[in-house]
Amino acid sequence: SAVFKKMVVGVDFSEHSDRAVKAALQLARSVGGSVVLVGVIPSRTEIVPSGTSEDQVTGSIEHRLRDRAAELSKSSGVAVDYGVEVSEDPAEALTRFVATWGGDVLVVGTSARTGLNRVLVGSIAERVLRSSTVPVLVIGPSAAI
């Protein structure tokens, strides 16, 4: 059996996370694996628009993830699930989710912004690399996928 059967993908609905999702789906299809999309929601109330509760924001993101998972599963033929973590620390939340869910690999996208600590990978991807207990697949902006 393949090493990477259960793939966890960090999703923030950016172009970079879309590329990570695409790579995970291709890998999952090739090994008969599955994918889970994970969104990390900050618990800070600054992200909450006036008159909106944190529960509404969480529900909205969860709804987007659920719809995206269903759409990707249908279009790719790969089993796609989703999960939501509430945390101020996306890297910690992703590595915690992988450990809890039993993922085989964590897939993250990066913008590879310039700057001393971001030459190779973005700051969240870099922190995930340092703390993850499973292999991490980082999809850069120029990766051919």
mmCIF file of N, CA and C in Angstrom, residues 4-66:
data_model
loop_
_atom_site.group_PDB
_atom_site.id
_atom_site.type_symbol
_atom_site.label_atom_id
_atom_site.label_comp_id
_atom_site.label_asym_id
_atom_site.label_seq_id
_atom_site.Cartn_x
_atom_site.Cartn_y
_atom_site.Cartn_z
ATOM 1 N N PHE A 4 1.403 7.523 1.255
ATOM 2 C CA PHE A 4 0.544 8.700 1.400
ATOM 3 C C PHE A 4 -0.871 8.405 0.913
ATOM 4 N N LYS A 5 -1.682 7.801 1.765
ATOM 5 C CA LYS A 5 -3.065 7.486 1.395
ATOM 6 C C LYS A 5 -4.039 8.553 1.881
ATOM 7 N N LYS A 6 -3.773 9.092 3.072
ATOM 8 C CA LYS A 6 -4.671 10.093 3.662
ATOM 9 C C LYS A 6 -3.962 11.443 3.681
ATOM 10 N N MET A 7 -4.421 12.337 2.806
ATOM 11 C CA MET A 7 -3.770 13.629 2.652
ATOM 12 C C MET A 7 -4.580 14.749 3.276
ATOM 13 N N VAL A 8 -3.927 15.540 4.112
ATOM 14 C CA VAL A 8 -4.551 16.699 4.748
ATOM 15 C C VAL A 8 -4.019 17.945 4.050
ATOM 16 N N VAL A 9 -4.926 18.818 3.610
ATOM 17 C CA VAL A 9 -4.519 20.032 2.897
ATOM 18 C C VAL A 9 -4.997 21.261 3.655
ATOM 19 N N GLY A 10 -4.065 22.152 3.956
ATOM 20 C CA GLY A 10 -4.422 23.430 4.565
ATOM 21 C C GLY A 10 -5.063 24.323 3.516
ATOM 22 N N VAL A 11 -6.269 24.822 3.804
ATOM 23 C CA VAL A 11 -7.024 25.611 2.823
ATOM 24 C C VAL A 11 -7.376 26.981 3.396
ATOM 25 N N ASP A 12 -7.035 28.035 2.638
ATOM 26 C CA ASP A 12 -7.480 29.390 3.007
ATOM 27 C C ASP A 12 -8.156 30.079 1.823
ATOM 28 N N PHE A 13 -8.488 29.295 0.800
ATOM 29 C CA PHE A 13 -9.180 29.769 -0.406
ATOM 30 C C PHE A 13 -8.327 30.720 -1.249
ATOM 31 N N SER A 14 -7.014 30.715 -1.022
ATOM 32 C CA SER A 14 -6.110 31.525 -1.840
ATOM 33 C C SER A 14 -5.676 30.711 -3.053
ATOM 34 N N GLU A 15 -5.054 31.386 -3.995
ATOM 35 C CA GLU A 15 -4.500 30.713 -5.171
ATOM 36 C C GLU A 15 -3.470 29.666 -4.737
ATOM 37 N N HIS A 16 -2.710 29.971 -3.683
ATOM 38 C CA HIS A 16 -1.668 29.054 -3.216
ATOM 39 C C HIS A 16 -2.275 27.785 -2.623
ATOM 40 N N SER A 17 -3.346 27.930 -1.853
ATOM 41 C CA SER A 17 -3.964 26.721 -1.300
ATOM 42 C C SER A 17 -4.708 25.948 -2.383
ATOM 43 N N ASP A 18 -5.234 26.645 -3.395
ATOM 44 C CA ASP A 18 -5.867 25.946 -4.526
ATOM 45 C C ASP A 18 -4.861 25.039 -5.228
ATOM 46 N N ARG A 19 -3.624 25.513 -5.358
ATOM 47 C CA ARG A 19 -2.572 24.707 -5.991
ATOM 48 C C ARG A 19 -2.234 23.487 -5.123
ATOM 49 N N ALA A 20 -2.230 23.673 -3.812
ATOM 50 C CA ALA A 20 -1.968 22.560 -2.897
ATOM 51 C C ALA A 20 -3.075 21.514 -3.000
ATOM 52 N N VAL A 21 -4.321 21.978 -3.092
ATOM 53 C CA VAL A 21 -5.462 21.067 -3.236
ATOM 54 C C VAL A 21 -5.336 20.280 -4.534
ATOM 55 N N LYS A 22 -4.999 20.962 -5.617
ATOM 56 C CA LYS A 22 -4.858 20.300 -6.914
ATOM 57 C C LYS A 22 -3.775 19.218 -6.858
ATOM 58 N N ALA A 23 -2.645 19.535 -6.232
ATOM 59 C CA ALA A 23 -1.550 18.565 -6.112
ATOM 60 C C ALA A 23 -1.979 17.366 -5.271
ATOM 61 N N ALA A 24 -2.679 17.621 -4.164
ATOM 62 C CA ALA A 24 -3.134 16.533 -3.293
ATOM 63 C C ALA A 24 -4.118 15.627 -4.024
ATOM 64 N N LEU A 25 -5.013 16.216 -4.808
ATOM 65 C CA LEU A 25 -5.982 15.420 -5.574
ATOM 66 C C LEU A 25 -5.277 14.538 -6.602
ATOM 67 N N GLN A 26 -4.269 15.095 -7.274
ATOM 68 C CA GLN A 26 -3.521 14.304 -8.258
ATOM 69 C C GLN A 26 -2.820 13.134 -7.581
ATOM 70 N N LEU A 27 -2.191 13.410 -6.441
ATOM 71 C CA LEU A 27 -1.498 12.357 -5.705
ATOM 72 C C LEU A 27 -2.494 11.314 -5.199
ATOM 73 N N ALA A 28 -3.605 11.773 -4.638
ATOM 74 C CA ALA A 28 -4.622 10.848 -4.119
ATOM 75 C C ALA A 28 -5.176 9.962 -5.226
ATOM 76 N N ARG A 29 -5.431 10.551 -6.387
ATOM 77 C CA ARG A 29 -5.961 9.778 -7.514
ATOM 78 C C ARG A 29 -4.968 8.693 -7.924
ATOM 79 N N SER A 30 -3.682 9.029 -7.907
ATOM 80 C CA SER A 30 -2.669 8.072 -8.370
ATOM 81 C C SER A 30 -2.444 6.916 -7.399
ATOM 82 N N VAL A 31 -2.774 7.110 -6.117
ATOM 83 C CA VAL A 31 -2.541 6.051 -5.126
ATOM 84 C C VAL A 31 -3.828 5.487 -4.539
ATOM 85 N N GLY A 32 -4.976 5.954 -5.030
ATOM 86 C CA GLY A 32 -6.244 5.508 -4.463
ATOM 87 C C GLY A 32 -6.452 6.030 -3.057
ATOM 88 N N GLY A 33 -5.977 7.241 -2.819
ATOM 89 C CA GLY A 33 -6.067 7.832 -1.488
ATOM 90 C C GLY A 33 -7.237 8.784 -1.339
ATOM 91 N N SER A 34 -7.282 9.447 -0.198
ATOM 92 C CA SER A 34 -8.343 10.414 0.086
ATOM 93 C C SER A 34 -7.726 11.728 0.554
ATOM 94 N N VAL A 35 -8.544 12.774 0.492
ATOM 95 C CA VAL A 35 -8.085 14.123 0.831
ATOM 96 C C VAL A 35 -9.049 14.728 1.842
ATOM 97 N N VAL A 36 -8.510 15.458 2.804
ATOM 98 C CA VAL A 36 -9.360 16.262 3.689
ATOM 99 C C VAL A 36 -8.866 17.707 3.638
ATOM 100 N N LEU A 37 -9.797 18.618 3.375
ATOM 101 C CA LEU A 37 -9.497 20.047 3.325
ATOM 102 C C LEU A 37 -9.683 20.613 4.725
ATOM 103 N N VAL A 38 -8.688 21.324 5.225
ATOM 104 C CA VAL A 38 -8.778 21.873 6.573
ATOM 105 C C VAL A 38 -8.647 23.389 6.538
ATOM 106 N N GLY A 39 -9.665 24.054 7.054
ATOM 107 C CA GLY A 39 -9.626 25.504 7.195
ATOM 108 C C GLY A 39 -9.348 25.864 8.639
ATOM 109 N N VAL A 40 -8.474 26.849 8.836
ATOM 110 C CA VAL A 40 -8.166 27.314 10.183
ATOM 111 C C VAL A 40 -8.777 28.696 10.357
ATOM 112 N N ILE A 41 -9.631 28.825 11.357
ATOM 113 C CA ILE A 41 -10.342 30.074 11.609
ATOM 114 C C ILE A 41 -9.757 30.737 12.848
ATOM 115 N N PRO A 42 -9.275 31.964 12.715
ATOM 116 C CA PRO A 42 -8.769 32.658 13.909
ATOM 117 C C PRO A 42 -9.914 32.895 14.883
ATOM 118 N N SER A 43 -9.653 32.777 16.176
ATOM 119 C CA SER A 43 -10.719 33.002 17.148
ATOM 120 C C SER A 43 -10.838 34.480 17.509
ATOM 121 N N ARG A 44 -9.949 35.292 16.981
ATOM 122 C CA ARG A 44 -10.012 36.739 17.241
ATOM 123 C C ARG A 44 -11.300 37.322 16.695
ATOM 124 N N THR A 45 -11.864 38.266 17.417
ATOM 125 C CA THR A 45 -13.108 38.875 16.958
ATOM 126 C C THR A 45 -12.866 39.960 15.914
ATOM 127 N N GLU A 46 -11.597 40.374 15.687
ATOM 128 C CA GLU A 46 -11.335 41.393 14.664
ATOM 129 C C GLU A 46 -11.756 40.922 13.270
ATOM 130 N N ILE A 47 -11.768 39.606 13.046
ATOM 131 C CA ILE A 47 -12.144 39.123 11.714
ATOM 132 C C ILE A 47 -13.650 39.151 11.519
ATOM 133 N N VAL A 48 -14.375 39.397 12.601
ATOM 134 C CA VAL A 48 -15.830 39.327 12.540
ATOM 135 C C VAL A 48 -16.406 40.687 12.148
ATOM 136 N N PRO A 49 -17.109 40.762 11.024
ATOM 137 C CA PRO A 49 -17.738 42.028 10.634
ATOM 138 C C PRO A 49 -18.761 42.468 11.676
ATOM 139 N N SER A 50 -18.991 43.747 11.759
ATOM 140 C CA SER A 50 -19.952 44.299 12.710
ATOM 141 C C SER A 50 -21.309 43.603 12.564
ATOM 142 N N GLY A 51 -21.879 43.201 13.690
ATOM 143 C CA GLY A 51 -23.193 42.565 13.669
ATOM 144 C C GLY A 51 -23.165 41.087 13.322
ATOM 145 N N THR A 52 -21.966 40.508 13.238
ATOM 146 C CA THR A 52 -21.825 39.096 12.887
ATOM 147 C C THR A 52 -21.181 38.367 14.061
ATOM 148 N N SER A 53 -21.684 37.203 14.387
ATOM 149 C CA SER A 53 -21.085 36.440 15.481
ATOM 150 C C SER A 53 -19.959 35.564 14.946
ATOM 151 N N GLU A 54 -19.055 35.167 15.852
ATOM 152 C CA GLU A 54 -17.979 34.259 15.449
ATOM 153 C C GLU A 54 -18.554 32.947 14.921
ATOM 154 N N ASP A 55 -19.679 32.507 15.498
ATOM 155 C CA ASP A 55 -20.312 31.274 15.021
ATOM 156 C C ASP A 55 -20.740 31.401 13.564
ATOM 157 N N GLN A 56 -21.206 32.596 13.181
ATOM 158 C CA GLN A 56 -21.615 32.805 11.788
ATOM 159 C C GLN A 56 -20.412 32.738 10.853
ATOM 160 N N VAL A 57 -19.283 33.324 11.291
ATOM 161 C CA VAL A 57 -18.066 33.290 10.473
ATOM 162 C C VAL A 57 -17.588 31.849 10.333
ATOM 163 N N THR A 58 -17.546 31.127 11.458
ATOM 164 C CA THR A 58 -17.140 29.721 11.432
ATOM 165 C C THR A 58 -18.067 28.918 10.522
ATOM 166 N N GLY A 59 -19.369 29.146 10.648
ATOM 167 C CA GLY A 59 -20.344 28.436 9.819
ATOM 168 C C GLY A 59 -20.182 28.740 8.349
ATOM 169 N N SER A 60 -19.878 29.987 8.030
ATOM 170 C CA SER A 60 -19.691 30.397 6.640
ATOM 171 C C SER A 60 -18.479 29.702 6.024
ATOM 172 N N ILE A 61 -17.378 29.661 6.759
ATOM 173 C CA ILE A 61 -16.164 29.012 6.254
ATOM 174 C C ILE A 61 -16.388 27.510 6.151
ATOM 175 N N GLU A 62 -17.065 26.947 7.152
ATOM 176 C CA GLU A 62 -17.372 25.512 7.119
ATOM 177 C C GLU A 62 -18.251 25.185 5.908
ATOM 178 N N HIS A 63 -19.214 26.049 5.623
ATOM 179 C CA HIS A 63 -20.100 25.872 4.469
ATOM 180 C C HIS A 63 -19.290 25.901 3.167
ATOM 181 N N ARG A 64 -18.374 26.853 3.049
ATOM 182 C CA ARG A 64 -17.523 26.941 1.848
ATOM 183 C C ARG A 64 -16.664 25.686 1.691
ATOM 184 N N LEU A 65 -16.102 25.201 2.810
ATOM 185 C CA LEU A 65 -15.278 23.989 2.764
ATOM 186 C C LEU A 65 -16.113 22.779 2.363
ATOM 187 N N ARG A 66 -17.316 22.672 2.938
ATOM 188 C CA ARG A 66 -18.196 21.539 2.624
ATOM 189 C C ARG A 66 -18.546 21.534 1.136
#
